[in-house]
mmCIF file with all atom_site columns, C-alpha atoms in Angstrom:
data_model
loop_
_atom_site.group_PDB
_atom_site.id
_atom_site.type_symbol
_atom_site.label_atom_id
_atom_site.label_alt_id
_atom_site.label_comp_id
_atom_site.label_asym_id
_atom_site.label_entity_id
_atom_site.label_seq_id
_atom_site.pdbx_PDB_ins_code
_atom_site.Cartn_x
_atom_site.Cartn_y
_atom_site.Cartn_z
_atom_site.occupancy
_atom_site.B_iso_or_equiv
_atom_site.pdbx_formal_charge
_atom_site.auth_seq_id
_atom_site.auth_comp_id
_atom_site.auth_asym_id
_atom_site.auth_atom_id
_atom_site.pdbx_PDB_model_num
ATOM 1  C CA . GLU N 1 1  ? -37.474 -57.611 -98.640  1.00 0.00 ? 626 GLU N CA 1
ATOM 2  C CA . LYS N 1 2  ? -37.995 -55.423 -101.688 1.00 0.00 ? 627 LYS N CA 1
ATOM 3  C CA . ARG N 1 3  ? -40.858 -53.014 -101.975 1.00 0.00 ? 628 ARG N CA 1
ATOM 4  C CA . GLY N 1 4  ? -42.851 -52.832 -105.181 1.00 0.00 ? 629 GLY N CA 1
ATOM 5  C CA . TRP N 1 5  ? -43.731 -49.735 -107.140 1.00 0.00 ? 630 TRP N CA 1
ATOM 6  C CA . ILE N 1 6  ? -47.471 -50.211 -106.687 1.00 0.00 ? 631 ILE N CA 1
ATOM 7  C CA . VAL N 1 7  ? -48.872 -49.391 -103.270 1.00 0.00 ? 632 VAL N CA 1
ATOM 8  C CA . PRO N 1 8  ? -52.202 -51.011 -102.349 1.00 0.00 ? 633 PRO N CA 1
ATOM 9  C CA . PRO N 1 9  ? -54.676 -48.156 -101.763 1.00 0.00 ? 634 PRO N CA 1
ATOM 10 C CA . LEU N 1 10 ? -56.290 -49.686 -98.683  1.00 0.00 ? 635 LEU N CA 1
ATOM 11 C CA . GLY N 1 11 ? -53.178 -51.192 -97.147  1.00 0.00 ? 636 GLY N CA 1
ATOM 12 C CA . LYS N 1 12 ? -54.270 -53.107 -94.064  1.00 0.00 ? 637 LYS N CA 1
ATOM 13 C CA . ASN N 1 13 ? -57.518 -51.157 -93.667  1.00 0.00 ? 638 ASN N CA 1
ATOM 14 C CA . PRO N 1 14 ? -60.853 -52.970 -93.964  1.00 0.00 ? 639 PRO N CA 1
ATOM 15 C CA . VAL N 1 15 ? -63.074 -52.420 -97.013  1.00 0.00 ? 640 VAL N CA 1
ATOM 16 C CA . TRP N 1 16 ? -65.759 -50.576 -95.012  1.00 0.00 ? 641 TRP N CA 1
ATOM 17 C CA . THR N 1 17 ? -63.407 -47.587 -94.696  1.00 0.00 ? 642 THR N CA 1
ATOM 18 C CA . ILE N 1 18 ? -64.206 -46.588 -98.291  1.00 0.00 ? 643 ILE N CA 1
ATOM 19 C CA . PRO N 1 19 ? -67.875 -45.712 -97.653  1.00 0.00 ? 644 PRO N CA 1
ATOM 20 C CA . ALA N 1 20 ? -66.937 -44.350 -94.221  1.00 0.00 ? 645 ALA N CA 1
ATOM 21 C CA . ALA N 1 21 ? -64.534 -41.902 -95.886  1.00 0.00 ? 646 ALA N CA 1
ATOM 22 C CA . ALA N 1 22 ? -67.033 -41.041 -98.637  1.00 0.00 ? 647 ALA N CA 1
ATOM 23 C CA . ILE N 1 23 ? -69.430 -39.349 -96.191  1.00 0.00 ? 648 ILE N CA 1
ATOM 24 C CA . PRO N 1 24 ? -67.009 -36.652 -94.949  1.00 0.00 ? 649 PRO N CA 1
ATOM 25 C CA . ALA N 1 25 ? -65.636 -36.321 -98.489  1.00 0.00 ? 650 ALA N CA 1
ATOM 26 C CA . LEU N 1 26 ? -69.145 -35.524 -99.757  1.00 0.00 ? 651 LEU N CA 1
ATOM 27 C CA . LEU N 1 27 ? -69.630 -32.959 -97.000  1.00 0.00 ? 652 LEU N CA 1
ATOM 28 C CA . ALA N 1 28 ? -66.271 -31.349 -97.787  1.00 0.00 ? 653 ALA N CA 1
ATOM 29 C CA . THR N 1 29 ? -67.197 -31.209 -101.483 1.00 0.00 ? 654 THR N CA 1
ATOM 30 C CA . ILE N 1 30 ? -70.458 -29.444 -100.658 1.00 0.00 ? 655 ILE N CA 1
ATOM 31 C CA . LEU N 1 31 ? -68.579 -27.017 -98.397  1.00 0.00 ? 656 LEU N CA 1
ATOM 32 C CA . VAL N 1 32 ? -66.060 -26.101 -101.122 1.00 0.00 ? 657 VAL N CA 1
ATOM 33 C CA . PHE N 1 33 ? -68.840 -25.706 -103.709 1.00 0.00 ? 658 PHE N CA 1
ATOM 34 C CA . MET N 1 34 ? -70.872 -23.447 -101.408 1.00 0.00 ? 659 MET N CA 1
ATOM 35 C CA . ASP N 1 35 ? -67.777 -21.379 -100.575 1.00 0.00 ? 660 ASP N CA 1
ATOM 36 C CA . GLN N 1 36 ? -67.065 -20.898 -104.269 1.00 0.00 ? 661 GLN N CA 1
ATOM 37 C CA . GLN N 1 37 ? -70.656 -19.891 -105.028 1.00 0.00 ? 662 GLN N CA 1
ATOM 38 C CA . ILE N 1 38 ? -70.940 -17.462 -102.110 1.00 0.00 ? 663 ILE N CA 1
ATOM 39 C CA . THR N 1 39 ? -67.639 -15.854 -103.084 1.00 0.00 ? 664 THR N CA 1
ATOM 40 C CA . ALA N 1 40 ? -68.859 -15.489 -106.673 1.00 0.00 ? 665 ALA N CA 1
ATOM 41 C CA . LEU N 1 41 ? -72.092 -13.867 -105.497 1.00 0.00 ? 666 LEU N CA 1
ATOM 42 C CA . ILE N 1 42 ? -70.252 -11.346 -103.342 1.00 0.00 ? 667 ILE N CA 1
ATOM 43 C CA . VAL N 1 43 ? -67.710 -10.457 -106.026 1.00 0.00 ? 668 VAL N CA 1
ATOM 44 C CA . ASN N 1 44 ? -70.266 -10.197 -108.845 1.00 0.00 ? 669 ASN N CA 1
ATOM 45 C CA . ARG N 1 45 ? -72.609 -7.667  -107.268 1.00 0.00 ? 670 ARG N CA 1
ATOM 46 C CA . ARG N 1 46 ? -73.934 -5.014  -109.604 1.00 0.00 ? 671 ARG N CA 1
ATOM 47 C CA . GLU N 1 47 ? -72.191 -2.268  -107.664 1.00 0.00 ? 672 GLU N CA 1
ATOM 48 C CA . HIS N 1 48 ? -68.800 -3.661  -108.741 1.00 0.00 ? 673 HIS N CA 1
ATOM 49 C CA . LYS N 1 49 ? -69.724 -3.239  -112.453 1.00 0.00 ? 674 LYS N CA 1
ATOM 50 C CA . LEU N 1 50 ? -67.687 -6.227  -113.634 1.00 0.00 ? 675 LEU N CA 1
ATOM 51 C CA . LYS N 1 51 ? -67.735 -7.525  -117.195 1.00 0.00 ? 676 LYS N CA 1
ATOM 52 C CA . LYS N 1 52 ? -67.845 -11.276 -117.738 1.00 0.00 ? 677 LYS N CA 1
ATOM 53 C CA . GLY N 1 53 ? -65.064 -12.533 -119.978 1.00 0.00 ? 678 GLY N CA 1
ATOM 54 C CA . ALA N 1 54 ? -64.975 -15.620 -122.188 1.00 0.00 ? 679 ALA N CA 1
ATOM 55 C CA . GLY N 1 55 ? -63.574 -17.876 -119.460 1.00 0.00 ? 680 GLY N CA 1
ATOM 56 C CA . TYR N 1 56 ? -65.825 -16.588 -116.688 1.00 0.00 ? 681 TYR N CA 1
ATOM 57 C CA . HIS N 1 57 ? -67.356 -19.919 -115.670 1.00 0.00 ? 682 HIS N CA 1
ATOM 58 C CA . LEU N 1 58 ? -64.165 -21.945 -116.041 1.00 0.00 ? 683 LEU N CA 1
ATOM 59 C CA . ASP N 1 59 ? -63.036 -21.002 -112.525 1.00 0.00 ? 684 ASP N CA 1
ATOM 60 C CA . LEU N 1 60 ? -65.259 -23.604 -110.864 1.00 0.00 ? 685 LEU N CA 1
ATOM 61 C CA . LEU N 1 61 ? -64.039 -26.283 -113.284 1.00 0.00 ? 686 LEU N CA 1
ATOM 62 C CA . LEU N 1 62 ? -60.437 -25.319 -112.622 1.00 0.00 ? 687 LEU N CA 1
ATOM 63 C CA . VAL N 1 63 ? -60.962 -25.402 -108.842 1.00 0.00 ? 688 VAL N CA 1
ATOM 64 C CA . ALA N 1 64 ? -62.592 -28.841 -109.140 1.00 0.00 ? 689 ALA N CA 1
ATOM 65 C CA . ILE N 1 65 ? -59.671 -30.215 -111.167 1.00 0.00 ? 690 ILE N CA 1
ATOM 66 C CA . ILE N 1 66 ? -57.097 -28.758 -108.767 1.00 0.00 ? 691 ILE N CA 1
ATOM 67 C CA . ILE N 1 67 ? -58.948 -30.162 -105.737 1.00 0.00 ? 692 ILE N CA 1
ATOM 68 C CA . GLY N 1 68 ? -59.075 -33.586 -107.400 1.00 0.00 ? 693 GLY N CA 1
ATOM 69 C CA . ILE N 1 69 ? -55.341 -33.563 -108.122 1.00 0.00 ? 694 ILE N CA 1
ATOM 70 C CA . CYS N 1 70 ? -54.496 -32.279 -104.637 1.00 0.00 ? 695 CYS N CA 1
ATOM 71 C CA . SER N 1 71 ? -56.710 -34.952 -103.070 1.00 0.00 ? 696 SER N CA 1
ATOM 72 C CA . LEU N 1 72 ? -54.938 -37.722 -104.959 1.00 0.00 ? 697 LEU N CA 1
ATOM 73 C CA . LEU N 1 73 ? -51.509 -36.377 -103.972 1.00 0.00 ? 698 LEU N CA 1
ATOM 74 C CA . GLY N 1 74 ? -52.432 -35.630 -100.354 1.00 0.00 ? 699 GLY N CA 1
ATOM 75 C CA . LEU N 1 75 ? -51.882 -31.885 -100.739 1.00 0.00 ? 700 LEU N CA 1
ATOM 76 C CA . PRO N 1 76 ? -53.993 -29.123 -99.147  1.00 0.00 ? 701 PRO N CA 1
ATOM 77 C CA . TRP N 1 77 ? -56.880 -27.738 -101.168 1.00 0.00 ? 702 TRP N CA 1
ATOM 78 C CA . VAL N 1 78 ? -56.833 -24.387 -102.897 1.00 0.00 ? 703 VAL N CA 1
ATOM 79 C CA . VAL N 1 79 ? -60.196 -22.638 -102.849 1.00 0.00 ? 704 VAL N CA 1
ATOM 80 C CA . ALA N 1 80 ? -61.439 -19.180 -103.725 1.00 0.00 ? 705 ALA N CA 1
ATOM 81 C CA . ALA N 1 81 ? -61.836 -16.976 -100.681 1.00 0.00 ? 706 ALA N CA 1
ATOM 82 C CA . THR N 1 82 ? -63.277 -13.547 -100.213 1.00 0.00 ? 707 THR N CA 1
ATOM 83 C CA . VAL N 1 83 ? -60.893 -10.774 -99.258  1.00 0.00 ? 708 VAL N CA 1
ATOM 84 C CA . LEU N 1 84 ? -61.747 -9.426  -95.847  1.00 0.00 ? 709 LEU N CA 1
ATOM 85 C CA . SER N 1 85 ? -61.959 -5.659  -95.690  1.00 0.00 ? 710 SER N CA 1
#
């Protein structure tokens, strides 16, 4: 028996698994967003005296794109994290 190049996304799983997986996916998305925002708040305190460059707000877009690609490929997520001191 030959295997085709296209793999059915659900396989033998029932259709209800799509909304069942959407709930934890939404919670994980909120968690990553909150982590990114809290990290940005800590790093951008006035005492650090940072200057915002032209691509300052592109980091969240880049993280979102990378998470989307990693999710499709089954790879672990890369998120911004604060450096513990």
